Tab-separated table of C-alpha atoms in Angstrom:
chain	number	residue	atom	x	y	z
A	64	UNK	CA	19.920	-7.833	1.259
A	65	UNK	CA	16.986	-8.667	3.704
A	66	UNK	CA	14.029	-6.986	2.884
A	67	UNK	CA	11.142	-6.207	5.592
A	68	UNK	CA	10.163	-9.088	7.632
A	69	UNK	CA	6.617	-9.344	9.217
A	70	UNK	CA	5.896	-12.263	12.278
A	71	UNK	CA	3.592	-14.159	12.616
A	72	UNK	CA	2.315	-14.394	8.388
A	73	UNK	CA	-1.065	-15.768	10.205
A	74	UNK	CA	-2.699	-15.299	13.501
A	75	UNK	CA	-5.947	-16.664	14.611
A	76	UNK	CA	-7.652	-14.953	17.505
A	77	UNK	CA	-10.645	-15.688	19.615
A	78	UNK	CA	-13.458	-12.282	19.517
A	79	UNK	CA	-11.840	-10.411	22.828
A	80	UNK	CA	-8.504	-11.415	22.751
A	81	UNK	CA	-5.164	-9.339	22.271
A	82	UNK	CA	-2.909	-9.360	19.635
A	83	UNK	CA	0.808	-8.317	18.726
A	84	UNK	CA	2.099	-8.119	15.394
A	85	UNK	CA	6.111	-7.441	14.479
A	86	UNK	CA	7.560	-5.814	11.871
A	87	UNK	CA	11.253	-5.604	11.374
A	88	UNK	CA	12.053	-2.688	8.402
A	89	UNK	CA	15.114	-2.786	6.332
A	90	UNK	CA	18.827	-2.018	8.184
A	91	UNK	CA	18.624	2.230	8.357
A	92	UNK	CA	15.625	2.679	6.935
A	93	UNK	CA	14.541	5.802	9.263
A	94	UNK	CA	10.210	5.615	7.739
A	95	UNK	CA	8.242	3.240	9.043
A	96	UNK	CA	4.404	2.584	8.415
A	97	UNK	CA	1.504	0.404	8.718
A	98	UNK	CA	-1.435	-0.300	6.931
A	99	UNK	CA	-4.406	-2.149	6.812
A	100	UNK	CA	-5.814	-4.198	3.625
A	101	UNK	CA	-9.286	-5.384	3.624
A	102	UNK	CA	-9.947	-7.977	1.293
A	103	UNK	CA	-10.063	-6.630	-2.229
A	104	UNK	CA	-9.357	-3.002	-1.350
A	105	UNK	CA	-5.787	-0.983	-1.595
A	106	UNK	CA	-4.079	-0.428	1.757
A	107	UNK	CA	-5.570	1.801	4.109
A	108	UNK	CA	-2.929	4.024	6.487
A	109	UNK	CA	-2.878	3.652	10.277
A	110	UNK	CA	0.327	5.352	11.602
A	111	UNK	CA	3.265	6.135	10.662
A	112	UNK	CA	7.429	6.774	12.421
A	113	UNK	CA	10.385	8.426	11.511
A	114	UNK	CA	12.703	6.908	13.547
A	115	UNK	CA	11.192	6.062	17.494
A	116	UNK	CA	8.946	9.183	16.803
A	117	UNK	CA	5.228	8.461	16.063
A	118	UNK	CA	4.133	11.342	13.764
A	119	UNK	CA	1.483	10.358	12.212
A	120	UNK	CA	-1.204	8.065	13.893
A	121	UNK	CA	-4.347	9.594	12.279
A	122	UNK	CA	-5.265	6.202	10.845
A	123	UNK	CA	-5.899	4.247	13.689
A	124	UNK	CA	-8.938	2.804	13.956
A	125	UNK	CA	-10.157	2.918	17.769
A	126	UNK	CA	-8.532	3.383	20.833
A	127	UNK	CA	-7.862	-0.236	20.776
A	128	UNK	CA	-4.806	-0.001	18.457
A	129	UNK	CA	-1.788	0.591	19.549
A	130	UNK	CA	1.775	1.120	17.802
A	131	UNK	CA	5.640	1.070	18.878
A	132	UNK	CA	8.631	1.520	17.608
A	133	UNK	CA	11.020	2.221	20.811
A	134	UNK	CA	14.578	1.910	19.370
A	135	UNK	CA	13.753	3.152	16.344
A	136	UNK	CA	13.944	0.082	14.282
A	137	UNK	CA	11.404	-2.918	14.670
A	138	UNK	CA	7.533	-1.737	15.266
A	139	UNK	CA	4.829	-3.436	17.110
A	140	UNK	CA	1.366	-3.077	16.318
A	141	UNK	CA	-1.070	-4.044	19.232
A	142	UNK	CA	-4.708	-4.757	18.972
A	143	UNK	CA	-6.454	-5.231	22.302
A	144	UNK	CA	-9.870	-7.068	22.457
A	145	UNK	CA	-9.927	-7.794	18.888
A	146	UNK	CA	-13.460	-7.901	16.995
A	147	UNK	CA	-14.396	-9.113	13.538
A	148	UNK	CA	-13.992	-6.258	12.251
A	149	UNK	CA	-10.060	-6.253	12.797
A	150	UNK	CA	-9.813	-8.875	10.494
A	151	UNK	CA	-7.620	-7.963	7.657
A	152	UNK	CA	-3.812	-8.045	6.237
A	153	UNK	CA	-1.752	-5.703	8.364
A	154	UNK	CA	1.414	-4.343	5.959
A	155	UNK	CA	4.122	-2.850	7.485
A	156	UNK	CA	6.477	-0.907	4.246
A	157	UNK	CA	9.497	0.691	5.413
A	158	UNK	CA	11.418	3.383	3.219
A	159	UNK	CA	15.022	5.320	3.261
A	160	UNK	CA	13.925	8.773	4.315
A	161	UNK	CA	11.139	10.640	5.198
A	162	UNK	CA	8.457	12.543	3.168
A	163	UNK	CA	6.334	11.339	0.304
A	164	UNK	CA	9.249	10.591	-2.578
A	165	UNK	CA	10.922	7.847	-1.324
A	166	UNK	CA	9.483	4.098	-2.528
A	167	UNK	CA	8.466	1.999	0.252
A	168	UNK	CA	9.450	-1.319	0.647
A	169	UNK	CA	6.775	-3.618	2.140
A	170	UNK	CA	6.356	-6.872	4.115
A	171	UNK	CA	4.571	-10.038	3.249
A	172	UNK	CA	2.300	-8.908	5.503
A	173	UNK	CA	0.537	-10.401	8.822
A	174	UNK	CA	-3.313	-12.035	8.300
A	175	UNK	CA	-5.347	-11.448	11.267
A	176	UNK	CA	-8.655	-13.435	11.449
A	177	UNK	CA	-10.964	-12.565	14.236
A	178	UNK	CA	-13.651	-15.797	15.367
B	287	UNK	CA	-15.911	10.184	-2.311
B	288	UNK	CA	-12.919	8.847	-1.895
B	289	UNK	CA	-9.060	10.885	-2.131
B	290	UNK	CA	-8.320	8.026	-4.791
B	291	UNK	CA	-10.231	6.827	-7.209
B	292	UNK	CA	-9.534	3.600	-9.907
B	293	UNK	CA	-11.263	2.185	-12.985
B	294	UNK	CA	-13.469	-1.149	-11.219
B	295	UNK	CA	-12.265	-3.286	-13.184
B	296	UNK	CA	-11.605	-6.778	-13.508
B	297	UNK	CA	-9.711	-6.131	-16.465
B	298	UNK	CA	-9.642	-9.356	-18.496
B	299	UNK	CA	-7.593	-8.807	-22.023
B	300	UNK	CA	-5.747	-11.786	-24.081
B	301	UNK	CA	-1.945	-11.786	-24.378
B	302	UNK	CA	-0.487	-9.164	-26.607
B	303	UNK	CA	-3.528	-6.715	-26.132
B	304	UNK	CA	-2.912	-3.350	-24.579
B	305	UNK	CA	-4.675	-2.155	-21.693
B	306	UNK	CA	-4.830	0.785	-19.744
B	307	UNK	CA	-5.752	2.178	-16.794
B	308	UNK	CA	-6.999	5.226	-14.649
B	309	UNK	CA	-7.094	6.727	-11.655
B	310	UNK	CA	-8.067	9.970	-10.079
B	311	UNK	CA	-7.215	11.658	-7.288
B	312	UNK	CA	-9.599	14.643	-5.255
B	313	UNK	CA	-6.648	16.451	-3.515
B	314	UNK	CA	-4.765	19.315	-5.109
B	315	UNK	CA	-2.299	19.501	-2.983
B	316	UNK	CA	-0.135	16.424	-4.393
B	317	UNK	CA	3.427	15.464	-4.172
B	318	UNK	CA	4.225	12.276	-6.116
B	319	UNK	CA	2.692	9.857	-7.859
B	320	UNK	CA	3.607	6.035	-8.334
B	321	UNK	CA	2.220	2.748	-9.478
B	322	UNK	CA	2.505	-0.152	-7.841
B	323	UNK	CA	1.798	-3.845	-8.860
B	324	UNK	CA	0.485	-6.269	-6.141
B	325	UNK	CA	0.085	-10.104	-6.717
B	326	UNK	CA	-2.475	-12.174	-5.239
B	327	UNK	CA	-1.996	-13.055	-1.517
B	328	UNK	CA	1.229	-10.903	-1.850
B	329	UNK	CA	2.444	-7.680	-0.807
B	330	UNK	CA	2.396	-4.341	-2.718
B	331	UNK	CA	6.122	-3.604	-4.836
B	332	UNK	CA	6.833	-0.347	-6.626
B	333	UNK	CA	6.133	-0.735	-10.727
B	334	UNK	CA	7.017	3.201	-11.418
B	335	UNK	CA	6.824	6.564	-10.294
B	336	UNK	CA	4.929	8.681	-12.633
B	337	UNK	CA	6.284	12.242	-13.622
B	338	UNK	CA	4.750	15.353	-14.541
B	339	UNK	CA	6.085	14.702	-18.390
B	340	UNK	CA	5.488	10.919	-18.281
B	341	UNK	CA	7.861	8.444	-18.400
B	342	UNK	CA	8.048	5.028	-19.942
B	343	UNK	CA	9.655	1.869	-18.551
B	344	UNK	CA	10.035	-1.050	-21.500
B	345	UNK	CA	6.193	-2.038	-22.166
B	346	UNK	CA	4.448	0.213	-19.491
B	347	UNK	CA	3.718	4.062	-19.662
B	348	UNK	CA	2.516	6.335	-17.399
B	349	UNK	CA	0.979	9.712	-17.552
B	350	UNK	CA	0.174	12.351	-14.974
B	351	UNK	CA	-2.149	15.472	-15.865
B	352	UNK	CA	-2.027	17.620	-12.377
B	353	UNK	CA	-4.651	20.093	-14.137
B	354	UNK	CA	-7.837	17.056	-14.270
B	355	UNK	CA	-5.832	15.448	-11.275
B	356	UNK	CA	-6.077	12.382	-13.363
B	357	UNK	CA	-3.185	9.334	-13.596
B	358	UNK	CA	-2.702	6.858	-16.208
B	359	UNK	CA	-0.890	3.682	-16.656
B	360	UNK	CA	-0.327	1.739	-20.164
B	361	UNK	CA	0.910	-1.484	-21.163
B	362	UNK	CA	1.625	-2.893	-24.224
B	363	UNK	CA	1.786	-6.528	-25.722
B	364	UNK	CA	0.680	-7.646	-22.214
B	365	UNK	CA	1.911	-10.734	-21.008
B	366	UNK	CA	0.281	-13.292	-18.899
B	367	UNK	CA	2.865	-12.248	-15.989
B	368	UNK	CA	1.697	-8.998	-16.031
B	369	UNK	CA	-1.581	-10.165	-14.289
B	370	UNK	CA	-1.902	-8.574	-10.701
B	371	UNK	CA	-3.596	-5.630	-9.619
B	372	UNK	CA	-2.546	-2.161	-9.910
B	373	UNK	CA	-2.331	0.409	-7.052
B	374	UNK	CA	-2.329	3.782	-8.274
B	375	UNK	CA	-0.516	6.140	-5.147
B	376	UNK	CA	-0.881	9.391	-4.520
B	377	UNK	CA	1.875	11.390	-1.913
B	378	UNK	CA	1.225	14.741	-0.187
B	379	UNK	CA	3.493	17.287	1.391
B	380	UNK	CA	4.463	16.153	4.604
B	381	UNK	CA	1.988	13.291	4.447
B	382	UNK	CA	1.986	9.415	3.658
B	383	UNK	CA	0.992	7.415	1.030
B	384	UNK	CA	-2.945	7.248	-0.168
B	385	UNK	CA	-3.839	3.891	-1.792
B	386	UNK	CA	-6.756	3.436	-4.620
B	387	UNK	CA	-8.600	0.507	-4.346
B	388	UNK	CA	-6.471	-0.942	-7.194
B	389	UNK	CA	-7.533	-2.498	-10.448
B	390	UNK	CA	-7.244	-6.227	-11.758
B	391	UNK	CA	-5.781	-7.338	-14.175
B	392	UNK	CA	-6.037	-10.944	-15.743
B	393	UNK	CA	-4.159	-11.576	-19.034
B	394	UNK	CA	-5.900	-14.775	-20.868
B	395	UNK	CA	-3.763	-16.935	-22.770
C-alpha cells in the first residue's frame, strides 16, 4: 500500500520568504508528527496530531512555524519569513494509534534550504 | 545533556565483524524503546523494538537495562548492507518519540 508521501522533496527559498510543506500520512492512520533533521543529527520533534487535534506543539521552534491538519488526514507545515537557520529535512512519520508503542512510518522527507 | 545519548561513532568494521552499539537515555519515566536504521539521504524505518528481556531478530540483538537506563544494539557477521546509521528511540507516557543523534555505521569490504 502507499506509504507517507511528503511534497515538494526540495524547496529553495529566498531569506524572508514563506514556505508550505505537505504531508499526506498513510489511509487511517489517526498520529501524525513532524520533525526536524539537521544535518548529521537524529530528528528533532516539532508537533504532533491525533486526528485534526494538535496536542502536542512543544517543539516548534518560533512563532514563525505553523502546523495543520484540518480534516484530520494530510498536515501542512508553514514557515513564515524563513531564515538560515530553518534549513533542514522536515519528516513527517505517521503511525496507527496514539501513544508511544506504535512504529511510525515516515516520509522521504522535504529539504528546505534557506539563501 | 541531552534526553538521548549515542556512542559518536563513525563506526567503520570489515564484513563479518560484529559491532555494537549504545545508547543512553536521562529520563526515568520511559515507555518503549526501538531502533531504527536510516540510510543516507533517506528517511528513518523501524529495525526493532527492544524489550525489557531482549529480543533478537536473525543477526541483530538488542538489550534494554531500565535500572542504568542504558540500550544496546548487536549485530553479527555484518554485512556491507547493513551500513546506515542507527537511531536509538526512546517513548514516554503520553509523549512522542525522542531521537539520539544516531550512530554510523560503514561496513568495509
Amino acid at each position: 500500500g502507499a506509504g507517507v508521501s511528503q511534497s515538494p522533496r526540495y524547496k529553495v527559498a529566498k531569506r524572508g520568504q514563506d514556505v508550505a510543506l505537505r504531508c499526506d500520512p498513510i489511509s487511517g492512520h489517526v498520529s501524525l508528527f513532524w520533525y526536524q533533521q539537521a544535518l548529521g543529527q537524529g530528528p528533532e520533534f516539532l508537533t504532533y496530531f491525533q486526528n485534526e487535534a494538535q496536542l502536542d506543539k512543544s517543539g516548534l521552534p518560533s512563532d514563525r512555524f505553523f502546523a495543520e491538519r484540518p480534516e484530520g488526514s494530510v498536515s501542512t507545515l508553514k514557515i513564515q519569513r524563513t531564515q538560515q537557520e530553518d534549513s533542514a529535512v522536515y519528516l513527517c512519520a505517521s503511525s496507527l494509534g496514539t501513544g508511544g508503542t506504535y512504529e511510525q512510518y515516515f516520509g522521504p522527507g522535504t529539504r528546505l534550504t534557506v539563501t | 545533556r541531552k534526553e538521548v545519548e549515542q556512542d559518536p561513532g563513525p563506526f567503520n568494521v570489515p564484513e563479518g565483524a560484529t559491532v555494537a552499539f549504545n545508547c543512553t537515555y536521562s529520563n526515568s519515566a520511559s515507555q518503549s524503546f526501538f531502533w531504527y536504521r536510516q540510510d543516507c539521504r533517506k528517511e528513518p524505518k523501524l529495525l526493532m523494538s527492544v524489550y525489557s528481556s531482549g529480543n533478537e531478530d536473525g543477526r541483530f540483538t538488542a538489550q534494554l537495562n531500565r535500572a542504568s537506563q542504558y540500550i544496546s544494539l548487536l549485530i553479527r557477521d555484518s554485512k556491507l548492507s547493513d551500513s546506515a546509521t542507527y537511531l536509538c528511540v526512546v517513548t514516554y507516557y503520553g509523549q512522542n518519540f525522542v531521537f539520539g543523534p544516531g550512530t554510523r555505521l560503514s561496513v568495509l569490504p
